[in-house]
CSV table of C-alpha atoms and ligand atoms in Angstrom, one decimal:
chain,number,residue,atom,x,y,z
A,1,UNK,CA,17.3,-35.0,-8.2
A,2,UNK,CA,14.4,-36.0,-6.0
A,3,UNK,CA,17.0,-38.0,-3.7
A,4,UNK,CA,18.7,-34.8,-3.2
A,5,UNK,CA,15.2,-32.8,-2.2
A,6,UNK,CA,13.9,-35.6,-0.4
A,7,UNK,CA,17.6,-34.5,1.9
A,8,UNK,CA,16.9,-31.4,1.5
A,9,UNK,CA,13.4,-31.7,3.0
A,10,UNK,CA,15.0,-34.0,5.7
A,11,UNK,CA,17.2,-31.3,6.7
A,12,UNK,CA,14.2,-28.5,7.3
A,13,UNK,CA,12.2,-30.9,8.3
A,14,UNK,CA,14.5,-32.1,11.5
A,15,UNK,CA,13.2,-29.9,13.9
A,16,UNK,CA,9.3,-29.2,13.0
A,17,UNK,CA,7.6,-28.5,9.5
A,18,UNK,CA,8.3,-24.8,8.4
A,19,UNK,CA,7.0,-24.5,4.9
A,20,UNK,CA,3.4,-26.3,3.9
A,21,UNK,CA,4.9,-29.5,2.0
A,22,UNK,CA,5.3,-28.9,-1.3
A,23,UNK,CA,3.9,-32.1,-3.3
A,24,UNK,CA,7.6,-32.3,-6.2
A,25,UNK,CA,9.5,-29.6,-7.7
A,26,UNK,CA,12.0,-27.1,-6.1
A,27,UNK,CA,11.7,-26.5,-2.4
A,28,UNK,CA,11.3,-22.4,-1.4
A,29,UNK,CA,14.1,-20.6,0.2
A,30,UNK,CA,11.6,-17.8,1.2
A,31,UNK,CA,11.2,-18.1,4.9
A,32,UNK,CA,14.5,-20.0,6.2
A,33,UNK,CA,16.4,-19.1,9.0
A,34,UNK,CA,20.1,-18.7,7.3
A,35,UNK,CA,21.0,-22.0,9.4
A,36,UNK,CA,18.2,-24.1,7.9
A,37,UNK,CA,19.2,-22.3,4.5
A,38,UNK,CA,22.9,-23.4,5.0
A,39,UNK,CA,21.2,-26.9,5.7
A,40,UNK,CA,19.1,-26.8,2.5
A,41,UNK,CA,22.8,-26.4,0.5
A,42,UNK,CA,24.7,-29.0,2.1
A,43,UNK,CA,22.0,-31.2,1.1
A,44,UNK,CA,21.8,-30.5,-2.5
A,45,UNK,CA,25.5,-30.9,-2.3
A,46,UNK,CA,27.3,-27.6,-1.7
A,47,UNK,CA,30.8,-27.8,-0.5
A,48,UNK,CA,31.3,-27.2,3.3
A,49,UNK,CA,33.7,-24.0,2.9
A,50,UNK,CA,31.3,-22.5,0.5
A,51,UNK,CA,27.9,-22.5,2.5
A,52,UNK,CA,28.5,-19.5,4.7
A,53,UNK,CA,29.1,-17.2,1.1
A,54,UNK,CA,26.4,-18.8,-0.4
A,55,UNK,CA,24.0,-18.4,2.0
A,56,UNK,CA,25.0,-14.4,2.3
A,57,UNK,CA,24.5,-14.5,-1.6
A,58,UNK,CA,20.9,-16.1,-1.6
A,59,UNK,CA,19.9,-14.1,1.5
A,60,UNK,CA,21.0,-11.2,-0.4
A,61,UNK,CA,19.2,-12.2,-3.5
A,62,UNK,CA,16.0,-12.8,-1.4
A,63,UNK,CA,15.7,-10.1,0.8
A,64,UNK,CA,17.4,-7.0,-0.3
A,65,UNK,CA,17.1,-7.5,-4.1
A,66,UNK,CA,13.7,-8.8,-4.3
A,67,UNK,CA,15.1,-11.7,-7.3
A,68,UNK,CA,12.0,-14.2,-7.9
A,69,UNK,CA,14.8,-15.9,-10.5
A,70,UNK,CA,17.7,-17.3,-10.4
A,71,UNK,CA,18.8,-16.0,-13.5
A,72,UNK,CA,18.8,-12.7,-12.0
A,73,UNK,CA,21.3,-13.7,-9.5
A,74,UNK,CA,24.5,-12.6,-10.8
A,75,UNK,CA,26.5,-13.0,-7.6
A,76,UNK,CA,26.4,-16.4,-8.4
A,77,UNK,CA,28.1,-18.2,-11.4
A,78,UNK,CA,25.9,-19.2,-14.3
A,79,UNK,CA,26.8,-23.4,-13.3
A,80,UNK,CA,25.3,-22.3,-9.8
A,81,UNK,CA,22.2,-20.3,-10.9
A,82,UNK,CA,21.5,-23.5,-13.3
A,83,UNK,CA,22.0,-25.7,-10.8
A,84,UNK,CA,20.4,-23.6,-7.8
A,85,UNK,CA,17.1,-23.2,-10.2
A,86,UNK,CA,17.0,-26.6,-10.5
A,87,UNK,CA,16.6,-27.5,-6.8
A,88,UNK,CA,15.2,-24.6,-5.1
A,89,UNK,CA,12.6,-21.4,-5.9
A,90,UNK,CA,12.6,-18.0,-4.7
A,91,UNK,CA,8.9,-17.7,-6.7
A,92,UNK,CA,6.2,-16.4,-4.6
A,93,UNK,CA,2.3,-17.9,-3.7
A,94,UNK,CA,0.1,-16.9,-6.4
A,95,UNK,CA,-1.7,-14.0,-6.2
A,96,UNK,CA,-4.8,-14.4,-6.9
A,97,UNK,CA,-6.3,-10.7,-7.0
A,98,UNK,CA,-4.9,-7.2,-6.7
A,99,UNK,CA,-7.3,-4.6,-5.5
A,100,UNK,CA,-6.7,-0.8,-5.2
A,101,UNK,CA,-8.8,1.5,-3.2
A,102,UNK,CA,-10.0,5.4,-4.1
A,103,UNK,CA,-7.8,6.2,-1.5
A,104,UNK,CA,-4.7,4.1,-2.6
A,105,UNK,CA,-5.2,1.5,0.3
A,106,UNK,CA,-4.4,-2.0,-1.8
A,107,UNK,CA,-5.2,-5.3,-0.8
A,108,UNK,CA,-3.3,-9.0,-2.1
A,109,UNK,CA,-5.4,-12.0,-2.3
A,110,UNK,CA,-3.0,-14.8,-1.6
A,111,UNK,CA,-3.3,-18.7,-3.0
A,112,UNK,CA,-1.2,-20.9,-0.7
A,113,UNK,CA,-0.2,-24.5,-1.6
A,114,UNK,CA,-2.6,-26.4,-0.5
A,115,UNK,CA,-2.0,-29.3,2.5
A,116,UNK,CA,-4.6,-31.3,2.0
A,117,UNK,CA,-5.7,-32.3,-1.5
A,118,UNK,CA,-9.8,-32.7,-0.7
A,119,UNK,CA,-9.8,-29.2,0.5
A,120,UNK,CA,-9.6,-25.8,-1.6
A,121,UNK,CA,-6.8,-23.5,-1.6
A,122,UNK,CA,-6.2,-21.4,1.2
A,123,UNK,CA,-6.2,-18.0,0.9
A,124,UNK,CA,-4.8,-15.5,3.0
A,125,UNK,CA,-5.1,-10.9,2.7
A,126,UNK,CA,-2.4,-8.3,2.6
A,127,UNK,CA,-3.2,-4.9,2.8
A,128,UNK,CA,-0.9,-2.0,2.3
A,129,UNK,CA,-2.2,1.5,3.8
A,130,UNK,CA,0.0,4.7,2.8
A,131,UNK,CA,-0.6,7.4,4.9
A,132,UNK,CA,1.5,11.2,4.5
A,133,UNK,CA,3.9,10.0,6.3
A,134,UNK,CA,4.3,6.4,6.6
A,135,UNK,CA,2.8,3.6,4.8
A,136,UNK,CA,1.7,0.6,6.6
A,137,UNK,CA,1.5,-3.3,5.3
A,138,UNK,CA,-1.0,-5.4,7.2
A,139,UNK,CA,-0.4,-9.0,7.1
A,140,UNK,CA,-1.8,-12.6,8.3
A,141,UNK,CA,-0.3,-15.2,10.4
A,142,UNK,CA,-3.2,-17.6,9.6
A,143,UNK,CA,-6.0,-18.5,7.1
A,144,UNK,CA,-8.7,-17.6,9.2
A,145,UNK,CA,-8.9,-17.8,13.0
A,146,UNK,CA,-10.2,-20.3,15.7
A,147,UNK,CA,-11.3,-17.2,18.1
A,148,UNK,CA,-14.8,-16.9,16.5
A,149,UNK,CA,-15.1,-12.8,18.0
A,150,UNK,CA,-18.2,-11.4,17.3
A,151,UNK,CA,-17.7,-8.4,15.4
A,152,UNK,CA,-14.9,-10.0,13.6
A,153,UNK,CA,-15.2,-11.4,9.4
A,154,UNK,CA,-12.2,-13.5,9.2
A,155,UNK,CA,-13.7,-15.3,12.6
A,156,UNK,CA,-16.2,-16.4,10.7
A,157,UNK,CA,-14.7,-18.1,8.3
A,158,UNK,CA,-14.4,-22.2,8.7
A,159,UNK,CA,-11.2,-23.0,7.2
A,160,UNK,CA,-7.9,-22.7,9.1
A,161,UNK,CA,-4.4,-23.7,9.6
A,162,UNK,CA,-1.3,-21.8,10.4
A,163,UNK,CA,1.1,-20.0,8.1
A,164,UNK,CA,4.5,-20.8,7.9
A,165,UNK,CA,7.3,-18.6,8.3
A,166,UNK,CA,7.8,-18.5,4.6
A,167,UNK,CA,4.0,-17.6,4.2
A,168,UNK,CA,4.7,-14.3,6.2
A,169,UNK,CA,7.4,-13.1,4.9
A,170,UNK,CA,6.0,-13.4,1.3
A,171,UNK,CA,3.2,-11.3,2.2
A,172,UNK,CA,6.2,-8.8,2.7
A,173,UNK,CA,8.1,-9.6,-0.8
A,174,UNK,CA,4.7,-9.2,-2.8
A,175,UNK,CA,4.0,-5.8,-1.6
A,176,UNK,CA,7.2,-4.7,-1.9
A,177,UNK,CA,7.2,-6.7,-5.4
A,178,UNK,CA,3.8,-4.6,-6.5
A,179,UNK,CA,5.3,-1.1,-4.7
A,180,UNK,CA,8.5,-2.0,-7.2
A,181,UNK,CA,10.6,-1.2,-3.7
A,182,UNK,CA,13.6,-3.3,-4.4
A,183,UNK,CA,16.5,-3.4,-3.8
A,184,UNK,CA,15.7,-2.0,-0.1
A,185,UNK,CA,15.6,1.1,-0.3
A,186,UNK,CA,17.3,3.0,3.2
A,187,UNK,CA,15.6,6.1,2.8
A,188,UNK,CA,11.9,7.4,1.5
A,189,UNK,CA,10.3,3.5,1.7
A,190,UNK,CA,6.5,3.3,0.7
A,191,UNK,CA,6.5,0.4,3.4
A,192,UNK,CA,7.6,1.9,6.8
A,193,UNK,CA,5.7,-0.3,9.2
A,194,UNK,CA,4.0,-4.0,9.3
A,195,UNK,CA,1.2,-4.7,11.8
A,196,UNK,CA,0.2,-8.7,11.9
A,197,UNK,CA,-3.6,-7.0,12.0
A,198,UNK,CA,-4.8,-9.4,9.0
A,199,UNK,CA,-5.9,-12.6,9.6
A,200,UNK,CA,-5.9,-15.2,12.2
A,201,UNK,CA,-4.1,-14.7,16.3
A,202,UNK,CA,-0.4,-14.6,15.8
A,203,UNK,CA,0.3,-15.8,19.4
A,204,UNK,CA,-1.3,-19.3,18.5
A,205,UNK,CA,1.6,-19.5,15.8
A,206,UNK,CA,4.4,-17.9,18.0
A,207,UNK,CA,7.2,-19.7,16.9
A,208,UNK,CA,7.0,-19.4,12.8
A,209,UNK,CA,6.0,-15.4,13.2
A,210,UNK,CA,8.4,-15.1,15.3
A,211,UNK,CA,11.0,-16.7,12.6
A,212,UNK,CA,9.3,-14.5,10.0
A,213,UNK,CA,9.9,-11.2,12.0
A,214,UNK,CA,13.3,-11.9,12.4
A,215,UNK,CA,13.8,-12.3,8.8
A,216,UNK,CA,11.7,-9.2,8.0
A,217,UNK,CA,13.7,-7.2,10.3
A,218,UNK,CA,17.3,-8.1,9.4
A,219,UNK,CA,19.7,-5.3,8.5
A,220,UNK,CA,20.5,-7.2,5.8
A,221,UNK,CA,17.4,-7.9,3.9
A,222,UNK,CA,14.2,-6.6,3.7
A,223,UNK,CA,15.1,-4.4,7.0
A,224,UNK,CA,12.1,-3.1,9.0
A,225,UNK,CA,12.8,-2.4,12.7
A,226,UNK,CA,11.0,-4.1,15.1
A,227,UNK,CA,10.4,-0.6,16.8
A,228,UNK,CA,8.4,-0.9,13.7
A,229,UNK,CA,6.5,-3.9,13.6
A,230,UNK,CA,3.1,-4.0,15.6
A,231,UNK,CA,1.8,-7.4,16.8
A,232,UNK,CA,-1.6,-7.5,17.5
A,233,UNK,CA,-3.0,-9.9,20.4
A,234,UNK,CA,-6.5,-10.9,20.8
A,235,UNK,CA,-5.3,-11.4,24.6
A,236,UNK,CA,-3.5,-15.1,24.6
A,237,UNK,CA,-2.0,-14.5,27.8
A,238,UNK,CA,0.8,-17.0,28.4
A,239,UNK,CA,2.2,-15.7,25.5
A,240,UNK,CA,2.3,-12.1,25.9
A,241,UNK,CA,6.1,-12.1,27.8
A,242,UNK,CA,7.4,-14.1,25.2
A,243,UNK,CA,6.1,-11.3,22.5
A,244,UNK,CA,8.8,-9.0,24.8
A,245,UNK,CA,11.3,-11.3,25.3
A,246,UNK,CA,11.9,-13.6,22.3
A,247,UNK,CA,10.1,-11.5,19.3
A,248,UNK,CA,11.2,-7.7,20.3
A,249,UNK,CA,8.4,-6.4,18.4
A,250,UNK,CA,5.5,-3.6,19.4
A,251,UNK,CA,2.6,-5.3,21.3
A,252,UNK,CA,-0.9,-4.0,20.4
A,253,UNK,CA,-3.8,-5.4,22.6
A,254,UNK,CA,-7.7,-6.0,21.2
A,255,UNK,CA,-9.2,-4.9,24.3
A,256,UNK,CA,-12.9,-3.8,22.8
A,257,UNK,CA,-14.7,-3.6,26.1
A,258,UNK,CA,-13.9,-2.7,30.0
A,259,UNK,CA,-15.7,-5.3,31.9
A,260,UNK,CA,-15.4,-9.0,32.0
A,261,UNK,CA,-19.3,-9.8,30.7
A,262,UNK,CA,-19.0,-7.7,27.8
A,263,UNK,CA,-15.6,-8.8,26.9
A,264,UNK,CA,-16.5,-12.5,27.2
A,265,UNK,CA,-19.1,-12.1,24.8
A,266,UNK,CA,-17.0,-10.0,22.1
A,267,UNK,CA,-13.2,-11.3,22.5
A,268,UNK,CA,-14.7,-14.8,23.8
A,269,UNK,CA,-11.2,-16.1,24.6
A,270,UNK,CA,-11.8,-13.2,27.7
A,271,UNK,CA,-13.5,-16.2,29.2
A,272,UNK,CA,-10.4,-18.1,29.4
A,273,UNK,CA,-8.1,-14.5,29.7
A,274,UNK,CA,-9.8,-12.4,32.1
A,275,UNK,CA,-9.7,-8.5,31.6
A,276,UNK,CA,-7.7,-8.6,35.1
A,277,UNK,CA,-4.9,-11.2,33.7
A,278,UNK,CA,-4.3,-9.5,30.7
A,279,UNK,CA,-3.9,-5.9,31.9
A,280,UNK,CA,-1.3,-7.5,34.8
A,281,UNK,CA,0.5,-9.1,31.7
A,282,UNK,CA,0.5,-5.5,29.5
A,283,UNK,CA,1.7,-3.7,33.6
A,284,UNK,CA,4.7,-6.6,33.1
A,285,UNK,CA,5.5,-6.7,29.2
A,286,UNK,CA,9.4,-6.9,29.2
A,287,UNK,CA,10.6,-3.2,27.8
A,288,UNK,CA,7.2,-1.9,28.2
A,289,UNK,CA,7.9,2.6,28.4
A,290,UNK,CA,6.7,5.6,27.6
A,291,UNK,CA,8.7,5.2,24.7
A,292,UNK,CA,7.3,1.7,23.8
A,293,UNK,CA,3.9,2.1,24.7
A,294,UNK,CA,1.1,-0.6,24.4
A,295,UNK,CA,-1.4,-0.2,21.8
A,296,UNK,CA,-5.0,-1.2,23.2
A,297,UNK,CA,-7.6,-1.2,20.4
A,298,UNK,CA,-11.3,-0.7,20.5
A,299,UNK,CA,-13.4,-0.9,18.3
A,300,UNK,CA,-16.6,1.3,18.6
A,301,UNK,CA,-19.7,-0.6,18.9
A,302,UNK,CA,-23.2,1.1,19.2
A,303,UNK,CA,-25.0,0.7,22.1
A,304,UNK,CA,-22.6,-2.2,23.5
A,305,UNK,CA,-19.4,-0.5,24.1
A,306,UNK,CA,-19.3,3.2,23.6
A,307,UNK,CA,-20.4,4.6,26.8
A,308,UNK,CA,-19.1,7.6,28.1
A,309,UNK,CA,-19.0,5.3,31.5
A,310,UNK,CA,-17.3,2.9,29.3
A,311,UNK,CA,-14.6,5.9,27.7
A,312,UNK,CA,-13.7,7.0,31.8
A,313,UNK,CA,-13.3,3.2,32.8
A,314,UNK,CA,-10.8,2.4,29.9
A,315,UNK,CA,-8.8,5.4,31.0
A,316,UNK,CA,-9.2,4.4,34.8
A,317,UNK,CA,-8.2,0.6,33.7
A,318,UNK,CA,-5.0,1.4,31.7
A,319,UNK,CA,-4.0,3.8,34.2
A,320,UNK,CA,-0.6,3.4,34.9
A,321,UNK,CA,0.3,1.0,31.6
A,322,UNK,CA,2.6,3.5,29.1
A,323,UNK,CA,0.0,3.1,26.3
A,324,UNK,CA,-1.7,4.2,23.1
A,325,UNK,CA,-5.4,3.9,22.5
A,326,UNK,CA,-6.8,3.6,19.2
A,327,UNK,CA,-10.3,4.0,18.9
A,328,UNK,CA,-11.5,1.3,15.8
A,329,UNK,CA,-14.9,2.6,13.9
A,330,UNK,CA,-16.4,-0.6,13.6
A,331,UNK,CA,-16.1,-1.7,10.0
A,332,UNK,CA,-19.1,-3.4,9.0
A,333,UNK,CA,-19.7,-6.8,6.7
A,334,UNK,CA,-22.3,-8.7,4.9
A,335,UNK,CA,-24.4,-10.3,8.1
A,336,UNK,CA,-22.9,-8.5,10.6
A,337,UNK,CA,-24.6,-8.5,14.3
A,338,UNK,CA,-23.6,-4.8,15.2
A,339,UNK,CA,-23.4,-1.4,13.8
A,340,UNK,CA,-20.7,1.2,14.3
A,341,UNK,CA,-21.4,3.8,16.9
A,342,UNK,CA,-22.6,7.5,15.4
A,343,UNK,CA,-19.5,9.1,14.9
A,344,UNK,CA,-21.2,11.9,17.8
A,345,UNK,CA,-20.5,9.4,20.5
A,346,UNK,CA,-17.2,8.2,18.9
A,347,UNK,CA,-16.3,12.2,19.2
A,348,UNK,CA,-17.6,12.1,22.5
A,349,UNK,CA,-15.7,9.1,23.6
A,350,UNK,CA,-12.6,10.3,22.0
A,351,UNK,CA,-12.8,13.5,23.9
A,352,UNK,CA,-12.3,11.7,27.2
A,353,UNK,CA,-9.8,9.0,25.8
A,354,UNK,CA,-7.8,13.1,25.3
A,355,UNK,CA,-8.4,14.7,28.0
A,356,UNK,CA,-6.8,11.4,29.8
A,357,UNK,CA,-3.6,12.5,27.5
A,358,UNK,CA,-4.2,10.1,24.7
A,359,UNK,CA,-3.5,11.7,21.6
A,360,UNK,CA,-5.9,11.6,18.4
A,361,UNK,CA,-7.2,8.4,19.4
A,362,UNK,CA,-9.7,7.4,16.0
A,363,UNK,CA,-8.1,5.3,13.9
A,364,UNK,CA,-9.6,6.3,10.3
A,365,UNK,CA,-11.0,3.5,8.4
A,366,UNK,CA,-8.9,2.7,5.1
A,367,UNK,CA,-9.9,1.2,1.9
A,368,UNK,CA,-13.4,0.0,2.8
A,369,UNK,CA,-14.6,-0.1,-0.7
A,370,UNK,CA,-12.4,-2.6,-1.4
A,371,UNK,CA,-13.3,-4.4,2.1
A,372,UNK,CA,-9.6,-4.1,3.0
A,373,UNK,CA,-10.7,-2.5,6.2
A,374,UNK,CA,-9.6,-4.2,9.5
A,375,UNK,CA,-11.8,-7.1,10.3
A,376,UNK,CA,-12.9,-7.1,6.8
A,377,UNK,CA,-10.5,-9.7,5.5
A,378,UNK,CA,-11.7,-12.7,4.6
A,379,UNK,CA,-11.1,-15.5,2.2
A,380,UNK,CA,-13.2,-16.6,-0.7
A,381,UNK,CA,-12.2,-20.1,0.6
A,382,UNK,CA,-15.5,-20.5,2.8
A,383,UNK,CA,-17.7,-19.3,0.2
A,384,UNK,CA,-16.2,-21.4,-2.9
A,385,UNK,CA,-16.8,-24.7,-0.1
A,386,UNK,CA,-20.7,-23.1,0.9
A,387,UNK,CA,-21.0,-23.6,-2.5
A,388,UNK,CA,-19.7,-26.9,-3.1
A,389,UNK,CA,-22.3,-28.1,0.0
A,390,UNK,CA,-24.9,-26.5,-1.1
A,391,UNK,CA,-24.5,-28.3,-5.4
B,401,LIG,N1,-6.2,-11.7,15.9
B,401,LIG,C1,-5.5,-10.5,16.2
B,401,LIG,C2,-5.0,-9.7,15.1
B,401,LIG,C3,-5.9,-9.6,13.9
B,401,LIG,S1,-7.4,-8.6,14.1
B,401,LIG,C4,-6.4,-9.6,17.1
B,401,LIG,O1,-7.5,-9.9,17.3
B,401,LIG,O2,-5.8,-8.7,17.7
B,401,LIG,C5,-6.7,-6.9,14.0
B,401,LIG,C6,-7.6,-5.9,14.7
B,401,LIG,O3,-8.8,-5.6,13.9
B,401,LIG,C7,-8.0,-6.3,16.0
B,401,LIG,O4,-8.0,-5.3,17.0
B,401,LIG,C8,-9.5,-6.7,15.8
B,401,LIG,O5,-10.2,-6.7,17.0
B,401,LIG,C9,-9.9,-5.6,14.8
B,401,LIG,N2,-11.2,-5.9,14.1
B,401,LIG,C10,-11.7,-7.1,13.8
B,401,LIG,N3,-12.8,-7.0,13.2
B,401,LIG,C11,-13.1,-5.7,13.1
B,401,LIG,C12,-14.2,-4.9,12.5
B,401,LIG,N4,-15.2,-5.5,11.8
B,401,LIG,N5,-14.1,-3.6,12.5
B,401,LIG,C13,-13.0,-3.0,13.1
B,401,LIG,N6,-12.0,-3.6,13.7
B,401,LIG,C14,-12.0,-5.0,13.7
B,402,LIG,FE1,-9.4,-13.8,15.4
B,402,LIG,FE2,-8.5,-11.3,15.9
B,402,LIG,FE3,-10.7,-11.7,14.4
B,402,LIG,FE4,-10.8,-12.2,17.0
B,402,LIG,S1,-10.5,-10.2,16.0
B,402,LIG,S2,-11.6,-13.6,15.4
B,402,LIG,S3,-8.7,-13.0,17.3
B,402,LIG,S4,-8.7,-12.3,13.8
C-alpha cells in the first residue's frame, strides 16, 4: 500500500503541493481539482476507462452528499468502497470547538495537520451568520496573516502559513456538516453566501483559493454561485485583475481610511499599494457594474477615521466606481489600540455615505460574545506557544 500512496502523492504532487503533507495513512480527496482526482485513481490502480465514472461518483459523494465514509458510498460497489477506504479519506480536520452565539451566529475552531512537527497545530475560524434572509459562512485562506493591520486580531497573531485548497473547502463541508445541509439542497439553503472575511489575505494564496472557489461553486457539488461569493482584499494590487479574470468571484476592498498617511498606518501594505493604485485597479476590475458592484469596507474608528470630512471624501474618492459601502463598527479585542466610534458619529457618517445613494451602509456586528465578530478571529495557536516561552 504505501508504494501505491507514495504514487499517489507523486501524481498531486507534480505540479506544486496542494494539501499540507500528510505524515502515513489515506491521502484526502477533499480539495482536488477532478483532474488531480482522476490522477489520484490511476495511481492506486484504477482502470483507465473507469476514471472519468469514478471520479463523477466521488465528486458526487464529496460535494453534493456530504459522505465523510466510504461506507456510505453506495454508488460504488462494496470491493471499491473497501478498497477506496483503504487508500484515501473524505474525513474532515478536527474540530476543535463549536461555539453558538445568543444570536445564532456560530463559530468552528479548526485543527489542521500540522507541517512541521516542533510547532503546534494550526488552527484556523469559520463563522456562519444567518440573517432573515440569507445566511452567510465566513471562512480563512490562512492561519493568521503577514499584514500586521492595526485594528486587526488575527494580525497579530505569529504563526502563519497558507491553506490549501482542501483546507478551504472543508471549512465549507463542516458547516454544512453542523447545519445537517446535505445532500445540497437547491432551494431554502441555511448557507447562501461565503465571504473569505476570516483569516489571513486571500490574494497572497491566489492560486489554492482560487482552486477552492471553483470547487465550492460547481453545479455539481456543494454549488454556491460566484455572484455569491465575496472575496475580501486588504488591497494586494497586482492581484486584483486576476480576482476578475481567473476567480469570477465578488471583490470586496478593506479601504478603512481616505488619505494615504492614515491608510499607511492602518492597512500598512498602503505603503506599498497606494490609495491612488488601488482605486485605478477597483475603476478597472474586469465585469466591474452596477450590477456587480465593489464592496469597500470601513471600519469605524474614533477619532482616526470617522470624520464627517472623512464620510464626504470616501464618497468623492469612489465616485464613479459601481460600489457598495459597508460601514464596519470596529469590533474590539483584548489589548486593542482603538475604540469604536460613538454610534452618533457612525449615524452621522452613515447619513452622508446615503445621501451619496449608498444604501444602509452599517454592517451590524454578529456574534461578538462569542468573539466571532470580524477581525475577532484568532487562533489559540499563539497563546498555547506564549505559554510554552514563557514555562
Ligand atoms: N485580509 C482580508 C480579509 C480578512 S479581514 C482583508 O483584510 O480584507 C475581513 C474584514 O474584517 C476586513 O475588511 C478587515 O479589515 C475587517 N476587520 C479586521 N479587524 C476588524 C475589527 N477588529 N473590527 C471590524 N472589522 C475588522
Ligand atoms: Fe490581514 Fe485582513 Fe487582518 Fe489586515 S485586516 S491583518 S489583511 S486579516
Amino acid at each position: 500500500m504505501a508504494t501505491i500512496l507514495d504514487t499517489a502523492n507523486k501524481a498531486r504532487s507534480k505540479k506544486r503541493p496542494r494539501q499540507a503533507a500528510m505524515p502515513d495513512g489515506p491521502v484526502s480527496l477533499i480539495g482536488l481539482t477532478r483532474e488531480e482526482l482522476g490522477d489520484a485513481l490511476r495511481a492506486a490502480g484504477v482502470a483507465e476507462k473507469q476514471i472519468r465514472m469514478r471520479v463523477g461518483q466521488l465528486w458526487n459523494a464529496l460535494y453534493h452528499h456530504g459522505h465523510q465514509d466510504f461506507a456510505n458510498v453506495t454508488t460504488l460497489s462494496k470491493d471499491l468502497r473497501t478498497s477506496f477506504a483503504e487508500h484515501f479519506t473524505l474525513t474532515r480536520p478536527e474540530i476543535v470547538t463549536e461555539q453558538i452565539s445568543t444570536d445564532g451566529t456560530r463559530k468552528w475552531l479548526i485543527r489542521l495537520p500540522s507541517t512541521d512537527p516542533r510547532a503546534p497545530a494550526p488552527e484556523v475560524e469559520a463563522v456562519y451568520i444567518p440573517e432573515e434572509t440569507r445566511g452567510t459562512l465566513c471562512i480563512s485562506s490562512q492561519v493568521g496573516c503577514t499584514l500586521n493591520c492595526t485594528f486587526c486580531h488575527t494580525g497579530t497573531q505569529k504563526l502563519v502559513r497558507n491553506l490549501t485548497a482542501g483546507e478551504i473547502v472543508a471549512q465549507v463541508l463542516i458547516a454544512r456538516d453542523a447545519l445537517e445541509e446535505w445532500p445540497t439542497p437547491q432551494e431554502g439553503r441555511k448557507i447562501t453566501n461565503v465571504v473569505l472575511m476570516g483569516m489571513g489575505e486571500p490574494l497572497y494564496n491566489f492560486d489554492n483559493v482560487k482552486q477552492a472557489m471553483d470547487i465550492v461553486s460547481d453545479g455539481e457539488g456543494l454549488s454556491i454561485s460566484k455572484r455569491r461569493i465575496t472575496l475580501s482584499t486588504s488591497g494586494i494590487v497586482p492581484e486584483i485583475e486576476r480576482v476578475g479574470n481567473e476567480m469570477g468571484v465578488m471583490l470586496a476592498i478593506s479601504l478603512h481610511a481616505v488619505n494615504n498617511p492614515t491608510r499607511d498606518e492602518l492597512v500598512p501594505i498602503n505603503k506599498k499599494y497606494s490609495l491612488n493604485e488601488l482605486l485605478k485597479a477597483c475603476r478597472e476590475f474586469p465585469g466591474v457594474s452596477n450590477a456587480r458592484r465593489i464592496t469597500f469596507e470601513y471600519v469605524m474608528l474614533k477619532g482616526v477615521n470617522d470624520s464627517l470630512t472623512d464620510a464626504k471624501e470616501l464618497v468623492r474618492l469612489l465616485k464613479g466606481i459601481p460600489a457598495k459601502i459597508n460601514l464596519i463598527p470596529f469590533n474590539a479585542w483584548p489589548g486593542a489600540p482603538y475604540e469604536c466610534s460613538d454610534w452618533e458619529q457612525i449615524e452621522k457618517f452613515a447619513e452622508i455615505v446615503n445621501k451619496a445613494g449608498y444604501a444602509s451602509p452599517i454592517r451590524t456586528p454578529r456574534g461578538r460574545d462569542i468573539m466571532a465578530a470580524c477581525g475577532q478571529l484568532k487562533s489559540a495557536s499563539e497563546k498555547i506557544k506564549a505559554s510554552q516561552i514563557s514555562a
